[in-house]
Coordinates of C-alpha atoms in Angstrom, one line a residue:
M1 CA -3.2 -37.3 2.3
T2 CA -5.0 -41.0 1.7
L3 CA -8.9 -41.8 3.1
R4 CA -9.7 -44.2 4.0
T5 CA -11.2 -45.9 1.0
G6 CA -7.9 -45.4 -0.5
V7 CA -8.4 -42.2 -2.2
Q8 CA -5.5 -39.7 -2.3
R9 CA -7.3 -36.2 -1.8
A10 CA -5.5 -33.5 -2.4
P11 CA -3.5 -30.7 -0.2
S12 CA -5.8 -28.5 1.2
W13 CA -5.2 -24.6 0.2
K14 CA -4.3 -23.5 3.3
N15 CA -1.0 -26.3 2.7
R16 CA -0.1 -24.1 -1.0
I17 CA -0.5 -20.7 0.2
A18 CA 2.2 -21.5 3.0
G19 CA 4.1 -23.7 0.8
T20 CA 3.7 -20.8 -1.9
G21 CA 5.1 -18.4 0.7
I22 CA 7.9 -20.3 1.6
T23 CA 9.1 -20.3 -1.7
I24 CA 8.9 -17.4 -3.0
A25 CA 10.7 -16.2 0.5
V26 CA 13.5 -18.5 0.1
A27 CA 14.0 -17.4 -3.6
G28 CA 13.9 -13.5 -2.8
L29 CA 16.8 -14.4 -0.2
A30 CA 18.8 -16.6 -3.1
M31 CA 18.4 -13.0 -5.3
T32 CA 20.1 -10.8 -2.2
L33 CA 22.3 -13.6 -1.5
V34 CA 23.8 -13.4 -5.1
E35 CA 26.0 -10.6 -5.3
P36 CA 28.2 -9.9 -3.2
A37 CA 26.9 -8.1 -0.1
N38 CA 28.6 -4.9 1.4
A39 CA 26.8 -1.9 3.2
Q40 CA 26.4 0.0 -0.3
T41 CA 24.7 -3.0 -1.3
I42 CA 22.6 -3.5 1.7
D43 CA 21.4 0.1 1.8
T44 CA 21.1 1.1 -1.8
L45 CA 18.0 -2.9 -1.6
A46 CA 16.8 -1.0 2.0
R47 CA 16.3 2.2 0.2
D48 CA 14.9 0.5 -3.3
T49 CA 12.5 -1.8 -1.1
T50 CA 11.2 1.1 1.4
Q51 CA 10.7 3.0 -2.1
H52 CA 8.6 0.2 -3.1
F53 CA 6.8 -0.5 -0.4
S54 CA 6.9 2.9 -0.2
S55 CA 4.8 3.3 -3.4
A56 CA 2.3 0.0 -3.2
F57 CA 1.0 1.7 -0.1
A58 CA 0.2 5.0 -1.7
Y59 CA -1.4 3.1 -4.7
G60 CA -3.5 1.1 -2.9
L61 CA -4.5 3.9 -0.7
N62 CA -5.0 6.3 -3.6
T63 CA -7.4 2.8 -5.3
I64 CA -9.5 2.7 -1.4
C65 CA -9.7 5.8 -1.7
F66 CA -11.7 6.3 -5.1
I67 CA -13.3 2.8 -4.5
G68 CA -15.0 3.9 -1.5
G69 CA -15.4 7.4 -1.5
A70 CA -17.2 7.1 -5.2
L71 CA -19.4 3.9 -3.6
L72 CA -20.5 6.3 -0.5
M73 CA -21.6 8.9 -2.8
L74 CA -23.3 6.9 -5.5
G75 CA -25.1 4.4 -2.2
A76 CA -26.5 8.6 -0.9
A77 CA -27.5 9.4 -5.0
V78 CA -29.1 6.2 -4.9
G79 CA -30.7 6.9 -1.3
I80 CA -31.5 10.3 -2.3
Y81 CA -33.7 8.7 -5.1
Q82 CA -35.2 6.3 -2.9
H83 CA -36.0 9.0 0.0
Q84 CA -37.9 11.0 -3.2
K85 CA -39.7 7.2 -3.9
N86 CA -40.6 6.9 -0.2
P87 CA -39.6 9.4 2.3
N88 CA -40.3 6.7 5.3
S89 CA -37.7 4.4 3.8
V90 CA -34.3 6.3 5.1
R91 CA -33.7 9.4 6.9
P92 CA -32.3 12.6 4.4
G93 CA -29.6 13.7 7.0
Y94 CA -27.8 9.6 7.2
L95 CA -27.7 10.1 2.9
I96 CA -26.3 13.7 3.4
A97 CA -23.2 12.3 6.3
G98 CA -23.0 9.8 3.4
G99 CA -22.9 12.0 0.4
L100 CA -20.4 14.5 2.3
I101 CA -18.2 11.4 4.1
G102 CA -18.1 10.1 0.4
A103 CA -16.6 13.0 -0.7
V104 CA -14.2 14.0 1.6
V105 CA -12.6 10.1 0.8
F106 CA -12.8 10.1 -2.4
A107 CA -10.6 14.0 -2.2
F108 CA -8.2 12.0 0.4
P109 CA -5.4 11.7 -2.0
Y110 CA -5.2 14.8 -3.6
M111 CA -6.1 17.0 -0.5
A112 CA -2.7 14.6 1.8
G113 CA -0.6 15.9 -2.1
V114 CA -1.6 19.4 -1.0
M115 CA -0.6 19.3 2.5
T116 CA 2.4 17.5 2.2
R117 CA 3.9 20.0 -0.9
S118 CA 2.3 22.9 1.2
V119 CA 5.0 22.4 4.6
T120 CA 7.3 20.8 2.4
G121 CA 7.2 21.8 -1.1
Q122 CA 8.1 18.5 -2.3
S123 CA 6.8 15.1 -2.2
I124 CA 7.8 12.7 0.5
S125 CA 9.9 10.1 -0.6
A126 CA 12.7 8.0 1.1
T127 CA 16.1 8.7 0.0
G128 CA 17.7 7.2 2.7
A129 CA 19.9 10.5 3.5
Q130 CA 20.7 11.7 6.9
Q131 CA 19.6 15.2 7.7
A132 CA 19.3 17.0 11.4
M133 CA 16.7 18.8 12.7
T134 CA 16.6 22.7 13.0
F135 CA 14.2 24.7 14.5
T136 CA 13.9 28.5 13.9
Q137 CA 12.0 31.4 16.1

């Protein structure tokens, strides 16, 4: 883009990000089309992609829970310290609730894993295998 003064201006960051995304999409499509595509290959590729996204989601959830829970508990601890210095600054109920919610958020990945293993006996994984649901009484 050229300004009225004749000075060349660099493209905006939005255009750069859009160009990068298009390049990555085209490269990914080209990589999938390099090998001959049959049902087995496509199924394996879909299963592997699903497993990678599932793992990335699990890591992201763990990170958010650990950091968010730790920050909530740290904020509650700092708030209790401030409340001791000035009792009119923060209500203690908010601090206790923040600390308890922080502890639950911090322990959520562990609790979710225990609940999953207690119901199924193993952790959840995407295998692509079909299974019939059975109900017993």
